Structures are given as C-alpha cells and as structure tokens.
Coordinates of C-alpha atoms in Angstrom, one line a residue:
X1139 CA -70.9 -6.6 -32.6
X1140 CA -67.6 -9.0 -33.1
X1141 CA -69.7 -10.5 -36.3
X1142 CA -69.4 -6.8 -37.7
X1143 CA -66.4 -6.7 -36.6
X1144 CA -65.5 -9.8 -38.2
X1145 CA -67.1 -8.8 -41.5
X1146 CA -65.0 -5.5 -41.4
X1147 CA -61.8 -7.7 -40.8
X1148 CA -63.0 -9.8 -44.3
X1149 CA -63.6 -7.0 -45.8
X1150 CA -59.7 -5.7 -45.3
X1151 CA -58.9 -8.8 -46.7
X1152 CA -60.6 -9.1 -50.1
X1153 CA -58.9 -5.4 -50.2
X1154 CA -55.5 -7.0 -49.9
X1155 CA -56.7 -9.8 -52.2
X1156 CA -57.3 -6.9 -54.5
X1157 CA -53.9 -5.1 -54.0
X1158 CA -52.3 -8.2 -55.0
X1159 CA -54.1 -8.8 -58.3
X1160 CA -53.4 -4.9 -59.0
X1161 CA -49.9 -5.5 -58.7
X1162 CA -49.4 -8.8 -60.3
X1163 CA -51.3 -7.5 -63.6
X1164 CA -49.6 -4.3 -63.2
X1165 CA -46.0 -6.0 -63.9
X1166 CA -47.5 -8.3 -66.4
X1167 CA -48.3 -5.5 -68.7
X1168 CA -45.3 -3.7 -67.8
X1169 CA -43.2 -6.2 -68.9
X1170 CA -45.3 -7.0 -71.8
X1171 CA -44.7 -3.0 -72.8
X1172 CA -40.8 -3.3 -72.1
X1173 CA -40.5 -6.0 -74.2
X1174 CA -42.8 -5.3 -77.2
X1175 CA -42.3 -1.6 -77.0
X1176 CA -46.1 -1.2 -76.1
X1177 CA -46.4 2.3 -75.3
X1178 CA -50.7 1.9 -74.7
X1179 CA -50.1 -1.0 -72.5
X1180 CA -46.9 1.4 -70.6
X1181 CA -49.8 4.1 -70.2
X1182 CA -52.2 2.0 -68.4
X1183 CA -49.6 1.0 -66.4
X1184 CA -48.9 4.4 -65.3
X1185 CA -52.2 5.4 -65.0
X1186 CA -53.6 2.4 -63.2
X1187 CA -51.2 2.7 -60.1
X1188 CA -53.1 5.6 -58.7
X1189 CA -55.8 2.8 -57.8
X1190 CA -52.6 1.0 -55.9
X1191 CA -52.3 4.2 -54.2
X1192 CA -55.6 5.1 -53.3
X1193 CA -56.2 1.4 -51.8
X1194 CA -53.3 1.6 -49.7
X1195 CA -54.9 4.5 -47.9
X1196 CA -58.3 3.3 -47.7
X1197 CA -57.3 0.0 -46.1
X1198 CA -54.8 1.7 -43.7
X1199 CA -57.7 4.3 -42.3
X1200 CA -59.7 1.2 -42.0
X1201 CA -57.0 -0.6 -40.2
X1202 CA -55.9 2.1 -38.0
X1203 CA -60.0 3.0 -37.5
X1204 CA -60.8 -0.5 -36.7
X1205 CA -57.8 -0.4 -33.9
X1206 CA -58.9 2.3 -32.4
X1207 CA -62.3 2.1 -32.1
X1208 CA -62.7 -2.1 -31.4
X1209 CA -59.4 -2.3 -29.4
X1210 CA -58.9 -5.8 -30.7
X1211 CA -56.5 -8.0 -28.6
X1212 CA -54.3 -11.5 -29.9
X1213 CA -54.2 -12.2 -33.3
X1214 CA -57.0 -10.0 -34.4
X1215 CA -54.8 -6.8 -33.1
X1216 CA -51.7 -8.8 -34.9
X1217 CA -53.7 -9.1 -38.0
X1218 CA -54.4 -5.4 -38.7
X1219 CA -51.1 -4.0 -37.3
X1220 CA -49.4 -6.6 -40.0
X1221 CA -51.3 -5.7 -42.9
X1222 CA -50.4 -2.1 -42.1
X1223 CA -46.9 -3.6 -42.8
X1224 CA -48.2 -5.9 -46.1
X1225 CA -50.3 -2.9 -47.8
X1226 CA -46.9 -1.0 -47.9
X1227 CA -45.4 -3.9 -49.4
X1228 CA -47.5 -4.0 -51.7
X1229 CA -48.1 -0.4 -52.9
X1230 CA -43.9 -0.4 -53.5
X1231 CA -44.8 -3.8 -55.7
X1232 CA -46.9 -1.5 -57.9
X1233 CA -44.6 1.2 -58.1
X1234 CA -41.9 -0.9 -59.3
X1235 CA -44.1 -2.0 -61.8
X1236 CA -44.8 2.0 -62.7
X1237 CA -40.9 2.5 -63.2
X1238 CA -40.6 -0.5 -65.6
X1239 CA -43.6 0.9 -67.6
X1240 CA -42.1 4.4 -67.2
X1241 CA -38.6 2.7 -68.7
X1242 CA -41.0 0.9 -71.6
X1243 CA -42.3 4.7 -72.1
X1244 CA -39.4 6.5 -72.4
X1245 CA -37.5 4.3 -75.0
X1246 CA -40.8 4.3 -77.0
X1247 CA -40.8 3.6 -80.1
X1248 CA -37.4 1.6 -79.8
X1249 CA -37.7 -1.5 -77.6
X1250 CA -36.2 -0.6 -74.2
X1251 CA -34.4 -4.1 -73.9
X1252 CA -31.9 -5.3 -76.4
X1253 CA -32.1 -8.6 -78.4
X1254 CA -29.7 -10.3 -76.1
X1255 CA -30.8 -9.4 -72.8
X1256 CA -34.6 -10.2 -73.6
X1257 CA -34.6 -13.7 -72.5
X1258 CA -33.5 -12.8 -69.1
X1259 CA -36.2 -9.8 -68.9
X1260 CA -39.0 -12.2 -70.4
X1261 CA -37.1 -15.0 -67.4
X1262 CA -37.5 -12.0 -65.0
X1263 CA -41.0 -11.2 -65.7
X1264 CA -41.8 -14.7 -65.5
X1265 CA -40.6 -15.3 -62.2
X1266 CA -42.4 -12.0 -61.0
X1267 CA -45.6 -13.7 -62.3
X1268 CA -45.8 -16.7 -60.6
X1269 CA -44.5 -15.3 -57.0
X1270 CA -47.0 -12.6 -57.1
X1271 CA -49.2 -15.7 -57.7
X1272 CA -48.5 -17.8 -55.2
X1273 CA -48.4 -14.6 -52.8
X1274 CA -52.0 -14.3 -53.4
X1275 CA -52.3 -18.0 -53.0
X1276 CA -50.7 -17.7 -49.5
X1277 CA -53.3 -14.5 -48.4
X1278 CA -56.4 -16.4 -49.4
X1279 CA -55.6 -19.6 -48.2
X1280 CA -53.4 -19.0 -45.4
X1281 CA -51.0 -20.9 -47.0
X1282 CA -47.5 -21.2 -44.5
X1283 CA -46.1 -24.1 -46.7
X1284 CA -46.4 -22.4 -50.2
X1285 CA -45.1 -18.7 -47.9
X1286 CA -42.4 -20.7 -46.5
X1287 CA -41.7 -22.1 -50.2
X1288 CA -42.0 -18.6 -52.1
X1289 CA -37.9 -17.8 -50.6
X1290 CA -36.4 -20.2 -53.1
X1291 CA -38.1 -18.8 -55.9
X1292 CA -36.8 -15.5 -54.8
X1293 CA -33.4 -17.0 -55.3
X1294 CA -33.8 -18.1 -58.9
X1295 CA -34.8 -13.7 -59.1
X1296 CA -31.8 -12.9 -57.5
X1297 CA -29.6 -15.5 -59.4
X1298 CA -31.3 -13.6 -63.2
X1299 CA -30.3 -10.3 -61.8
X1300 CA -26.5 -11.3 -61.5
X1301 CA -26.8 -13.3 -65.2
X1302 CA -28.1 -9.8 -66.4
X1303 CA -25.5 -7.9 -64.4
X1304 CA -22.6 -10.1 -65.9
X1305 CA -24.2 -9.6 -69.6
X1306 CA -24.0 -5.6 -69.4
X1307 CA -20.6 -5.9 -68.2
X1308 CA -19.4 -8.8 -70.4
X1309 CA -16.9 -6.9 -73.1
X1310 CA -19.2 -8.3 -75.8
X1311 CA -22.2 -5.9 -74.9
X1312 CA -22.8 -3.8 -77.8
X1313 CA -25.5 -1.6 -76.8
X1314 CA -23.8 1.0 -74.9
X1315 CA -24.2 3.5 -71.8
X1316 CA -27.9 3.9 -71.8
X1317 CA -29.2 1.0 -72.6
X1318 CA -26.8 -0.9 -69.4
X1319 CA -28.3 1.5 -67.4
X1320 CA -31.6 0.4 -68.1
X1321 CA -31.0 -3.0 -67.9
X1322 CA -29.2 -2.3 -64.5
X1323 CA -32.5 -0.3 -63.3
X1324 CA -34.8 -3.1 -64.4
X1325 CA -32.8 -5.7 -63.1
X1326 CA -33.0 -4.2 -59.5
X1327 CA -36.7 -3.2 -60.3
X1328 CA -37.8 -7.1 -60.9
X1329 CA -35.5 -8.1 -58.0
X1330 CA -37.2 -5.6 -55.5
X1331 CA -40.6 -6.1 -56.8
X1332 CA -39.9 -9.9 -55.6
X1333 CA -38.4 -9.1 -52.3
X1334 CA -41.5 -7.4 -51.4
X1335 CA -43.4 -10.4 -52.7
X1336 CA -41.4 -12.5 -50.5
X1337 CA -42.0 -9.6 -47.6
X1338 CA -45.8 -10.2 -47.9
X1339 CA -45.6 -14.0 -47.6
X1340 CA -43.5 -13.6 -44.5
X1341 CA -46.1 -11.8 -42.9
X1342 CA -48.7 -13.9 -43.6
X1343 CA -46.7 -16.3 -41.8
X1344 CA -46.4 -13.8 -39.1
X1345 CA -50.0 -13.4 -38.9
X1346 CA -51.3 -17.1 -38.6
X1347 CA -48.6 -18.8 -36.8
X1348 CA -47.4 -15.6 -34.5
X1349 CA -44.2 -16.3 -35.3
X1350 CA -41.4 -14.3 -37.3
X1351 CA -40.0 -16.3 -40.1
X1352 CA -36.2 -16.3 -39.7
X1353 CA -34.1 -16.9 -43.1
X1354 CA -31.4 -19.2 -41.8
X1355 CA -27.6 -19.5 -43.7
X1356 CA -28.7 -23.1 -45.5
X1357 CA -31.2 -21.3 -47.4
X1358 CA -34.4 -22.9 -45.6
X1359 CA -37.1 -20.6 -43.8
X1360 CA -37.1 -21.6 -39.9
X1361 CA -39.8 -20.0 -37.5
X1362 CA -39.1 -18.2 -34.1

C-alpha cells in the first residue's frame, strides 16, 4: 500500500515537473510574440494555457484525494498540502504569460514594444527564462542551494522593471499614452511572473528542509 502510495506521490510530481515546463515555454513564446509581433506564436500562447488550467485542477483533486483517503503524517502530509500552494503559483505563472501574449495580440500587426524599450523586454524575458529554469532544477533535484540562490536573480527582475519604469517616464519617451501603458503592464507582468518563480522555490525549501525560508534585510535567504 505505501509503495502505491508512493507512486501516486511521484506521479504529482512529474505533474509539477510538467506545469513548470508549461509555463516556462509559455513566456518564451510570449515574449518571442511581443517582440517580433508574432501573432501565431500569441495564439498558441492563449490557447495553450487552458492545459495550465486544467493541470492545476487535476493535481489538486489528486492532492486533496490523496489527503483524505491515505491520511499521510510528516513530510509526506507537508508535501501535498505545499504543492497545493506551488500548483497555484504556478498556474498564475501561466497566466501572466497569457496577458503578455494577449498584449503581443492586441498591438498586432505593430510590434507591441518600442525600439527603445526592446532590450529591457528581450533582458526581461531573459531573466524569466532562466529562473523558470532553475525552478525546475530545484523541483527535480531538490535543489535548496540553487532555491536559496534563485532570490538574487529575482533582484536583477526587479532592478529591469525600475530601468523600464524610468524609460516611460524619462521626457525623452516618444511613443506616447498607450504604448507606456503597455510597457508599464509588461513590466509588472515579467516581475510577477518571477515572484511566483521565486514563490515555488521557497516552497520547495519548505518541503525538504521543513523550514520556511525567511528573506532577511542583507538580501540573503536565512531558514527558520
């Protein structure tokens, strides 16, 4: 009986895994479409986040099934009432991917992002890639180093979301009301979207160590 159990507890987990590379190629093509005015790439996008959705659920009834039925105790209970937690996290990751595809869609045929804020988009998109990339690192290897790591590459999102905030309202930009409204959406888009990469990590910690991560004012991750 616990090996079934055990299988059904893998089998949450290469659902996560699968979340995760959902997500991460959702905001890849996203911000390929934003950039290159793709609308086919926006519309996969869009359409392809109903699979987020539908995942969510299914791994949530299976979480909440295997809770009540197995009553598991210790970190098997602390497992599956996290990744209640991390499959939300996630499914928001995909949405915000949606509303940048849905931004790349609405400005179609024009590029959405002007010549002079593209570097910072292509920067934000970037840094998007490779924490959603090392988040999936951390869930398949249990990886508390790499989770504990993932915070200061959340700074470098955070820091690209002020340099694009101080471009729209520098008195050189050029491209008027809509288009710094765009750029203010997307900023806060890629700067959530790596918050809740940074949220997933944290819980990972949460589940293998027991202990909640605790962002301390020097900037380091300490555990409690």
């Amino acid at each position: 009986m616990r090996d079934v159990f055990h299988d059904e507890l893998d089998d949450i987990g290469a659902g996560v895994v699968e979340m995760i590379r959902l997500v991460a190629a959702a905001m890849e093509s996203a911000t390929g479409a934003l950039l290159d005015a793709d609308l086919v790439r926006a519309e996969r996008v869009i359409e392809a986040d109903v699979r987020v959705d539908s995942l969510r659920v299914e791994l949530e009834d299976r979480a909440f099934q295997m809770i009540a039925r197995q009553q598991p105790v210790a970190s098997d209970l602390r497992l599956l009432v996290t990744t209640l937690h991390l499959v939300s996290d996630l499914e928001r990751m995909g949405d915000l991917a949606l509303h940048v595809a849905k931004i790349a869609r609405l400005r179609f045929p024009e590029a959405a992002v002007p010549e002079e804020a593209r570097d910072v988009i292509a920067q934000m998109g970037e840094v998007a890639r490779s924490l959603v990339q090392k988040v999936g690192d951390v869930v398949e290897g249990r990886d508390i180093e790499l989770a504990i790591e993932i915070e200061s590459e959340d700074d470098s999102m955070d820091a690209l979301r002020r340099k694009l905030f101080t471009l729209v309202l520098s008195p050189r930009w050029s491209q008027g009301t809509e288009a710094a409204i765009d750029m203010t959406l997307l900023g806060r888009y890629y700067e959530r979207y790596a918050d809740h990469a940074v949220a997933v990590a944290r819980r990972m910690i949460f589940i293998v160590t027991g202990k909640r991560p605790e962002h301390v004012a020097n900037g380091t991750t300490q555990l409690r």
